[in-house]
PDB file of C-alpha atoms in Angstrom:
ATOM      1  CA  MET A 637      19.999 -32.564  24.737  1.00 42.00           C
ATOM      2  CA  ALA A 638      16.410 -32.004  24.706  1.00 46.00           C
ATOM      3  CA  GLY A 639      16.942 -28.356  24.187  1.00 48.00           C
ATOM      4  CA  GLY A 640      19.728 -28.994  21.868  1.00 49.00           C
ATOM      5  CA  ARG A 641      17.812 -30.871  19.904  1.00 47.00           C
ATOM      6  CA  SER A 642      14.686 -28.843  19.663  1.00 44.00           C
ATOM      7  CA  SER A 643      17.086 -26.007  18.610  1.00 47.00           C
ATOM      8  CA  GLY A 644      17.511 -27.387  15.685  1.00 45.00           C
ATOM      9  CA  ARG A 645      14.208 -27.897  14.545  1.00 49.00           C
ATOM     10  CA  ALA A 646      12.607 -24.455  12.355  1.00 48.00           C
ATOM     11  CA  GLU A 647       9.199 -23.284  14.147  1.00 53.00           C
ATOM     12  CA  ARG A 648       5.734 -23.362  13.442  1.00 62.00           C
ATOM     13  CA  PRO A 649       4.215 -20.437  12.601  1.00 69.00           C
ATOM     14  CA  SER A 650       1.751 -19.854  15.275  1.00 92.00           C
ATOM     15  CA  LEU A 651      -1.834 -20.393  13.625  1.00 95.00           C
ATOM     16  CA  ARG A 652      -2.946 -16.376  13.568  1.00 95.00           C
ATOM     17  CA  ASP A 653       0.589 -15.920  11.290  1.00 96.00           C
ATOM     18  CA  ALA A 654      -0.084 -19.288   9.313  1.00 96.00           C
ATOM     19  CA  CYS A 655      -4.312 -17.989   8.594  1.00 97.00           C
ATOM     20  CA  LEU A 656      -2.952 -14.721   7.814  1.00 97.00           C
ATOM     21  CA  ALA A 657      -0.283 -16.486   5.625  1.00 96.00           C
ATOM     22  CA  GLU A 658      -3.026 -18.168   3.602  1.00 97.00           C
ATOM     23  CA  ALA A 659      -5.428 -15.746   4.009  1.00 97.00           C
ATOM     24  CA  LEU A 660      -2.716 -14.120   1.199  1.00 96.00           C
ATOM     25  CA  ALA A 661      -2.632 -17.583  -1.156  1.00 97.00           C
ATOM     26  CA  ILE A 662      -5.794 -17.367  -1.446  1.00 97.00           C
ATOM     27  CA  ILE A 663      -5.976 -14.208  -1.908  1.00 96.00           C
ATOM     28  CA  GLU A 664      -3.324 -13.965  -5.120  1.00 95.00           C
ATOM     29  CA  ARG A 665      -5.191 -16.710  -6.285  1.00 95.00           C
ATOM     30  CA  GLU A 666      -8.637 -16.478  -6.153  1.00 95.00           C
ATOM     31  CA  GLY A 667      -9.250 -13.247  -5.262  1.00 93.00           C
ATOM     32  CA  VAL A 668     -10.668 -11.358  -2.445  1.00 94.00           C
ATOM     33  CA  GLU A 669     -14.428 -12.707  -2.987  1.00 94.00           C
ATOM     34  CA  SER A 670     -12.580 -16.010  -2.113  1.00 95.00           C
ATOM     35  CA  LEU A 671     -11.124 -15.372   1.251  1.00 96.00           C
ATOM     36  CA  SER A 672     -13.540 -16.443   4.366  1.00 97.00           C
ATOM     37  CA  LEU A 673     -12.026 -18.542   7.844  1.00 97.00           C
ATOM     38  CA  ARG A 674     -14.277 -22.097   6.657  1.00 96.00           C
ATOM     39  CA  GLU A 675     -11.994 -21.997   3.326  1.00 97.00           C
ATOM     40  CA  VAL A 676      -8.969 -20.558   5.093  1.00 97.00           C
ATOM     41  CA  SER A 677      -8.988 -23.652   7.496  1.00 97.00           C
ATOM     42  CA  ARG A 678      -9.937 -26.214   5.338  1.00 96.00           C
ATOM     43  CA  ARG A 679      -6.359 -25.622   3.850  1.00 96.00           C
ATOM     44  CA  LEU A 680      -4.416 -25.699   7.556  1.00 96.00           C
ATOM     45  CA  GLY A 681      -6.170 -28.318   8.354  1.00 96.00           C
ATOM     46  CA  VAL A 682      -7.731 -27.095  10.930  1.00 96.00           C
ATOM     47  CA  SER A 683     -11.568 -26.432  13.111  1.00 96.00           C
ATOM     48  CA  HIS A 684     -13.709 -24.386  11.182  1.00 93.00           C
ATOM     49  CA  GLN A 685     -13.772 -22.633  14.912  1.00 95.00           C
ATOM     50  CA  ALA A 686      -9.964 -22.416  14.781  1.00 95.00           C
ATOM     51  CA  PRO A 687      -9.580 -19.633  13.262  1.00 95.00           C
ATOM     52  CA  TYR A 688     -12.455 -17.406  15.469  1.00 95.00           C
ATOM     53  CA  ARG A 689      -9.623 -17.616  18.533  1.00 94.00           C
ATOM     54  CA  HIS A 690      -7.862 -14.680  16.635  1.00 95.00           C
ATOM     55  CA  PHE A 691     -10.137 -13.008  14.214  1.00 96.00           C
ATOM     56  CA  PRO A 692     -13.222 -12.795  14.911  1.00 96.00           C
ATOM     57  CA  SER A 693     -14.848 -12.630  11.291  1.00 96.00           C
ATOM     58  CA  ARG A 694     -13.824 -12.739   7.752  1.00 96.00           C
ATOM     59  CA  ASP A 695     -13.435  -8.608   7.958  1.00 97.00           C
ATOM     60  CA  HIS A 696     -11.277  -8.368  10.777  1.00 97.00           C
ATOM     61  CA  LEU A 697      -8.990 -10.670   8.925  1.00 97.00           C
ATOM     62  CA  LEU A 698      -8.866  -8.608   6.110  1.00 97.00           C
ATOM     63  CA  ALA A 699      -8.429  -5.887   7.871  1.00 96.00           C
ATOM     64  CA  GLU A 700      -4.960  -7.261   9.433  1.00 96.00           C
ATOM     65  CA  ILE A 701      -4.218  -7.600   6.056  1.00 96.00           C
ATOM     66  CA  VAL A 702      -4.100  -4.711   4.308  1.00 96.00           C
ATOM     67  CA  ALA A 703      -2.717  -2.972   7.325  1.00 96.00           C
ATOM     68  CA  GLY A 704      -0.071  -4.873   6.990  1.00 96.00           C
ATOM     69  CA  ALA A 705       0.362  -3.835   4.067  1.00 96.00           C
ATOM     70  CA  TYR A 706      -0.163  -0.459   4.960  1.00 96.00           C
ATOM     71  CA  ARG A 707       2.497  -0.789   7.574  1.00 96.00           C
ATOM     72  CA  ALA A 708       4.504  -1.888   4.744  1.00 97.00           C
ATOM     73  CA  PHE A 709       4.112   0.845   2.667  1.00 97.00           C
ATOM     74  CA  VAL A 710       4.812   3.438   5.173  1.00 97.00           C
ATOM     75  CA  ALA A 711       8.303   1.325   5.478  1.00 97.00           C
ATOM     76  CA  HIS A 712       9.690   1.504   2.168  1.00 97.00           C
ATOM     77  CA  LEU A 713       7.887   5.542   2.037  1.00 96.00           C
ATOM     78  CA  GLU A 714       9.639   6.492   5.048  1.00 96.00           C
ATOM     79  CA  ALA A 715      13.280   4.570   3.744  1.00 96.00           C
ATOM     80  CA  ARG A 716      13.656   6.551   1.378  1.00 95.00           C
ATOM     81  CA  PRO A 717      16.529   8.355   0.242  1.00 94.00           C
ATOM     82  CA  ARG A 718      16.966  11.496   1.255  1.00 93.00           C
ATOM     83  CA  THR A 719      18.541  14.768  -0.655  1.00 93.00           C
ATOM     84  CA  GLY A 720      18.451  17.650   1.761  1.00 91.00           C
ATOM     85  CA  GLY A 721      16.296  19.104  -0.048  1.00 93.00           C
ATOM     86  CA  ALA A 722      12.144  19.213   0.319  1.00 92.00           C
ATOM     87  CA  GLN A 723      11.211  19.427  -3.685  1.00 92.00           C
ATOM     88  CA  GLY A 724      14.064  16.465  -4.000  1.00 94.00           C
ATOM     89  CA  ASP A 725      12.882  14.151  -1.205  1.00 94.00           C
ATOM     90  CA  LEU A 726       8.994  14.813  -1.958  1.00 95.00           C
ATOM     91  CA  ARG A 727      10.776  13.226  -6.335  1.00 95.00           C
ATOM     92  CA  GLU A 728      12.083  10.254  -3.955  1.00 96.00           C
ATOM     93  CA  MET A 729       8.459   9.438  -2.658  1.00 96.00           C
ATOM     94  CA  GLY A 730       7.184   9.449  -6.026  1.00 96.00           C
ATOM     95  CA  ARG A 731       9.982   7.591  -6.719  1.00 95.00           C
ATOM     96  CA  ALA A 732       9.698   5.376  -4.064  1.00 96.00           C
ATOM     97  CA  TYR A 733       5.858   5.486  -4.436  1.00 96.00           C
ATOM     98  CA  LEU A 734       5.712   3.298  -7.698  1.00 95.00           C
ATOM     99  CA  THR A 735       8.586   0.809  -5.992  1.00 95.00           C
ATOM    100  CA  TYR A 736       6.599  -0.750  -4.323  1.00 96.00           C
ATOM    101  CA  ALA A 737       3.650  -0.482  -6.361  1.00 95.00           C
ATOM    102  CA  ARG A 738       6.009  -2.423  -9.198  1.00 93.00           C
ATOM    103  CA  ALA A 739       7.389  -5.070  -6.797  1.00 95.00           C
ATOM    104  CA  HIS A 740       4.196  -5.377  -4.554  1.00 95.00           C
ATOM    105  CA  PRO A 741       1.400  -5.826  -6.977  1.00 94.00           C
ATOM    106  CA  LEU A 742      -0.622  -7.661  -4.464  1.00 94.00           C
ATOM    107  CA  GLN A 743      -0.531  -5.536  -1.926  1.00 95.00           C
ATOM    108  CA  TYR A 744      -1.097  -2.311  -3.520  1.00 96.00           C
ATOM    109  CA  ARG A 745      -3.856  -3.561  -5.075  1.00 94.00           C
ATOM    110  CA  LEU A 746      -5.194  -4.353  -1.280  1.00 94.00           C
ATOM    111  CA  MET A 747      -5.105  -0.686  -0.591  1.00 95.00           C
ATOM    112  CA  PHE A 748      -6.418   1.178  -2.951  1.00 93.00           C
ATOM    113  CA  GLY A 749      -8.135  -1.252  -5.096  1.00 90.00           C
ATOM    114  CA  THR A 750     -10.139  -3.184  -3.094  1.00 89.00           C
ATOM    115  CA  PRO A 751     -13.403  -2.797  -0.965  1.00 89.00           C
ATOM    116  CA  LEU A 752     -12.084  -2.345   2.869  1.00 90.00           C
ATOM    117  CA  PRO A 753     -13.765  -2.979   5.774  1.00 92.00           C
ATOM    118  CA  ASN A 754     -15.614  -0.591   7.747  1.00 93.00           C
ATOM    119  CA  PRO A 755     -13.291   1.803   9.123  1.00 92.00           C
ATOM    120  CA  ALA A 756     -15.073   2.764  11.856  1.00 93.00           C
ATOM    121  CA  GLU A 757     -15.019  -1.010  13.210  1.00 94.00           C
ATOM    122  CA  HIS A 758     -10.871  -1.172  12.227  1.00 94.00           C
ATOM    123  CA  PRO A 759      -9.285   1.330  13.577  1.00 94.00           C
ATOM    124  CA  ASP A 760      -5.285  -0.626  13.202  1.00 92.00           C
ATOM    125  CA  MET A 761      -5.933  -0.582   9.718  1.00 93.00           C
ATOM    126  CA  MET A 762      -7.326   2.701   9.254  1.00 93.00           C
ATOM    127  CA  ARG A 763      -4.168   4.727  11.695  1.00 94.00           C
ATOM    128  CA  HIS A 764      -2.398   2.696   9.051  1.00 92.00           C
ATOM    129  CA  ALA A 765      -3.709   4.414   6.424  1.00 92.00           C
ATOM    130  CA  GLU A 766      -4.060   7.197   7.694  1.00 95.00           C
ATOM    131  CA  ARG A 767       0.168   7.253   8.156  1.00 95.00           C
ATOM    132  CA  ALA A 768       0.841   7.102   4.558  1.00 93.00           C
ATOM    133  CA  PHE A 769      -0.917  10.139   4.018  1.00 95.00           C
ATOM    134  CA  GLY A 770       0.152  11.425   6.530  1.00 96.00           C
ATOM    135  CA  LEU A 771       3.983  11.518   4.890  1.00 95.00           C
ATOM    136  CA  LEU A 772       3.024  12.561   1.043  1.00 95.00           C
ATOM    137  CA  ARG A 773       0.955  15.508   3.102  1.00 95.00           C
ATOM    138  CA  ASP A 774       4.066  16.521   5.303  1.00 94.00           C
ATOM    139  CA  ALA A 775       6.017  16.587   2.225  1.00 94.00           C
ATOM    140  CA  ILE A 776       4.135  18.046   0.436  1.00 93.00           C
ATOM    141  CA  ALA A 777       3.982  21.405   3.756  1.00 92.00           C
ATOM    142  CA  GLU A 778       7.999  21.443   3.521  1.00 91.00           C
ATOM    143  CA  LEU A 779       8.226  22.831  -0.249  1.00 89.00           C
ATOM    144  CA  PRO A 780       9.502  26.366  -0.517  1.00 83.00           C
ATOM    145  CA  SER A 781       6.521  28.674  -1.111  1.00 73.00           C
ATOM    146  CA  THR A 782       6.613  32.777  -1.345  1.00 55.00           C
ATOM    147  CA  GLU A 783       2.786  32.607   0.242  1.00 61.00           C
ATOM    148  CA  GLY A 784       4.702  32.168   3.415  1.00 59.00           C
ATOM    149  CA  ALA A 785       2.493  29.042   4.904  1.00 64.00           C
ATOM    150  CA  ARG A 786       1.103  27.138   3.374  1.00 71.00           C
ATOM    151  CA  ASP A 787      -2.745  26.281   4.268  1.00 84.00           C
ATOM    152  CA  LEU A 788      -4.038  23.175   5.519  1.00 89.00           C
ATOM    153  CA  ARG A 789      -6.706  23.007   2.545  1.00 91.00           C
ATOM    154  CA  ALA A 790      -4.290  23.058  -0.512  1.00 90.00           C
ATOM    155  CA  THR A 791      -1.556  21.233   1.124  1.00 93.00           C
ATOM    156  CA  HIS A 792      -4.425  17.898   1.262  1.00 94.00           C
ATOM    157  CA  LEU A 793      -5.169  19.070  -2.109  1.00 94.00           C
ATOM    158  CA  ASP A 794      -1.801  19.068  -4.091  1.00 94.00           C
ATOM    159  CA  ALA A 795      -1.626  16.366  -1.934  1.00 95.00           C
ATOM    160  CA  LEU A 796      -4.378  13.996  -3.419  1.00 96.00           C
ATOM    161  CA  PHE A 797      -3.485  15.189  -7.358  1.00 96.00           C
ATOM    162  CA  VAL A 798       0.317  13.859  -6.257  1.00 96.00           C
ATOM    163  CA  TRP A 799      -1.840  10.690  -5.110  1.00 96.00           C
ATOM    164  CA  SER A 800      -4.090  10.298  -8.193  1.00 96.00           C
ATOM    165  CA  THR A 801      -1.185  11.365 -10.489  1.00 96.00           C
ATOM    166  CA  LEU A 802       0.980   8.272  -8.690  1.00 96.00           C
ATOM    167  CA  HIS A 803      -1.949   6.269  -8.419  1.00 95.00           C
ATOM    168  CA  GLY A 804      -3.395   5.789 -12.446  1.00 94.00           C
ATOM    169  CA  LEU A 805       0.658   5.783 -13.423  1.00 93.00           C
ATOM    170  CA  SER A 806       1.023   2.716 -10.948  1.00 93.00           C
ATOM    171  CA  SER A 807      -2.403   1.239 -12.379  1.00 91.00           C
ATOM    172  CA  ILE A 808      -1.669   1.650 -16.164  1.00 87.00           C
ATOM    173  CA  MET A 809       1.723   0.141 -15.539  1.00 85.00           C
ATOM    174  CA  SER A 810       0.759  -3.152 -14.094  1.00 83.00           C
ATOM    175  CA  SER A 811      -2.364  -3.574 -15.469  1.00 80.00           C
ATOM    176  CA  ASP A 812      -2.830  -5.260 -19.242  1.00 78.00           C
ATOM    177  CA  ALA A 813      -3.751  -2.086 -20.932  1.00 75.00           C
ATOM    178  CA  LEU A 814      -0.245  -1.453 -21.902  1.00 75.00           C
ATOM    179  CA  ASP A 815      -0.687  -4.103 -24.679  1.00 75.00           C
ATOM    180  CA  THR A 816      -2.916  -1.993 -26.519  1.00 82.00           C
ATOM    181  CA  VAL A 817      -1.364   0.028 -27.657  1.00 80.00           C
ATOM    182  CA  ASP A 818       2.207  -0.120 -28.913  1.00 77.00           C
ATOM    183  CA  LEU A 819       4.629   1.836 -27.248  1.00 76.00           C
ATOM    184  CA  ASP A 820       8.210   1.601 -26.556  1.00 79.00           C
ATOM    185  CA  ASP A 821      10.095  -0.452 -23.365  1.00 77.00           C
ATOM    186  CA  ASP A 822      12.002   3.143 -23.419  1.00 82.00           C
ATOM    187  CA  LEU A 823       8.936   5.186 -23.810  1.00 81.00           C
ATOM    188  CA  LEU A 824       7.682   3.231 -20.403  1.00 75.00           C
ATOM    189  CA  GLU A 825      10.693   3.235 -18.449  1.00 79.00           C
ATOM    190  CA  ALA A 826      10.832   6.993 -18.827  1.00 89.00           C
ATOM    191  CA  ALA A 827       7.284   7.175 -17.744  1.00 89.00           C
ATOM    192  CA  ALA A 828       7.744   7.516 -14.124  1.00 90.00           C
ATOM    193  CA  ALA A 829      10.738  10.302 -14.400  1.00 91.00           C
ATOM    194  CA  GLU A 830       8.953  12.271 -16.646  1.00 93.00           C
ATOM    195  CA  THR A 831       5.427  11.944 -14.385  1.00 94.00           C
ATOM    196  CA  LEU A 832       7.395  13.272 -11.295  1.00 93.00           C
ATOM    197  CA  ARG A 833       9.275  15.489 -13.302  1.00 92.00           C
ATOM    198  CA  ARG A 834       5.443  17.334 -14.326  1.00 92.00           C
ATOM    199  CA  ILE A 835       4.831  16.739 -10.471  1.00 93.00           C
ATOM    200  CA  GLY A 836       6.918  18.549  -9.472  1.00 89.00           C
ATOM    201  CA  PHE A 837       5.474  20.905 -12.468  1.00 87.00           C
ATOM    202  CA  GLY A 838       1.693  21.514 -11.405  1.00 86.00           C
ATOM    203  CA  LEU A 839       3.135  22.311  -7.606  1.00 87.00           C
ATOM    204  CA  ARG A 840       5.431  24.787  -8.558  1.00 75.00           C
ATOM    205  CA  ALA A 841       2.533  25.924 -11.113  1.00 61.00           C
ATOM    206  CA  SER A 842       0.019  26.069  -8.976  1.00 60.00           C
ATOM    207  CA  LYS A 843       1.873  28.336  -6.679  1.00 56.00           C
ATOM    208  CA  SER A 844       1.486  31.667  -8.728  1.00 51.00           C
ATOM    209  CA  ASP A 845      -1.855  31.284 -10.081  1.00 50.00           C
TER     210      ASP A 845
END
């Protein structure tokens, strides 16, 4: 009987998970500058020392949040449709990137617009970040080339070109900057497709120089 009664109750999140959720809520409402372990414990109604059982410092808490954002981002990129061709797959990765940035603006801002904790002290955070860049790099390395195997340095330069272009569009689309210009809604909707088309053209043109 006791087992039956307890199975009907929703399980309370662990203190660790509660800290992560509350920290993310603080960042969303008030910005990352307002995040502290003391504030997290106050809002959860626990002792000031309780969060330290799971997070030695504020930076460890923030690094775990950022690592989670990168994990979700990587999973989203990996779940993109496959076209059976290198160029099509890269285009779908670009679409997935823009979709994630639009659907998860807070997590996107944490990954690419927030001063991060010291990478040397938080290798797990960096491992997921490097995985995200590695997906893009590997997709570019698969593109056909008339020059044989792609040089690693050139592949990295191409990856930075693609990343900076997608990040620029994502940042503009999520900011108030568009309110300062008079653009039709259909033009904004076409911006993503046109950007991806021009990225493809830019990558092809760079190989013919």
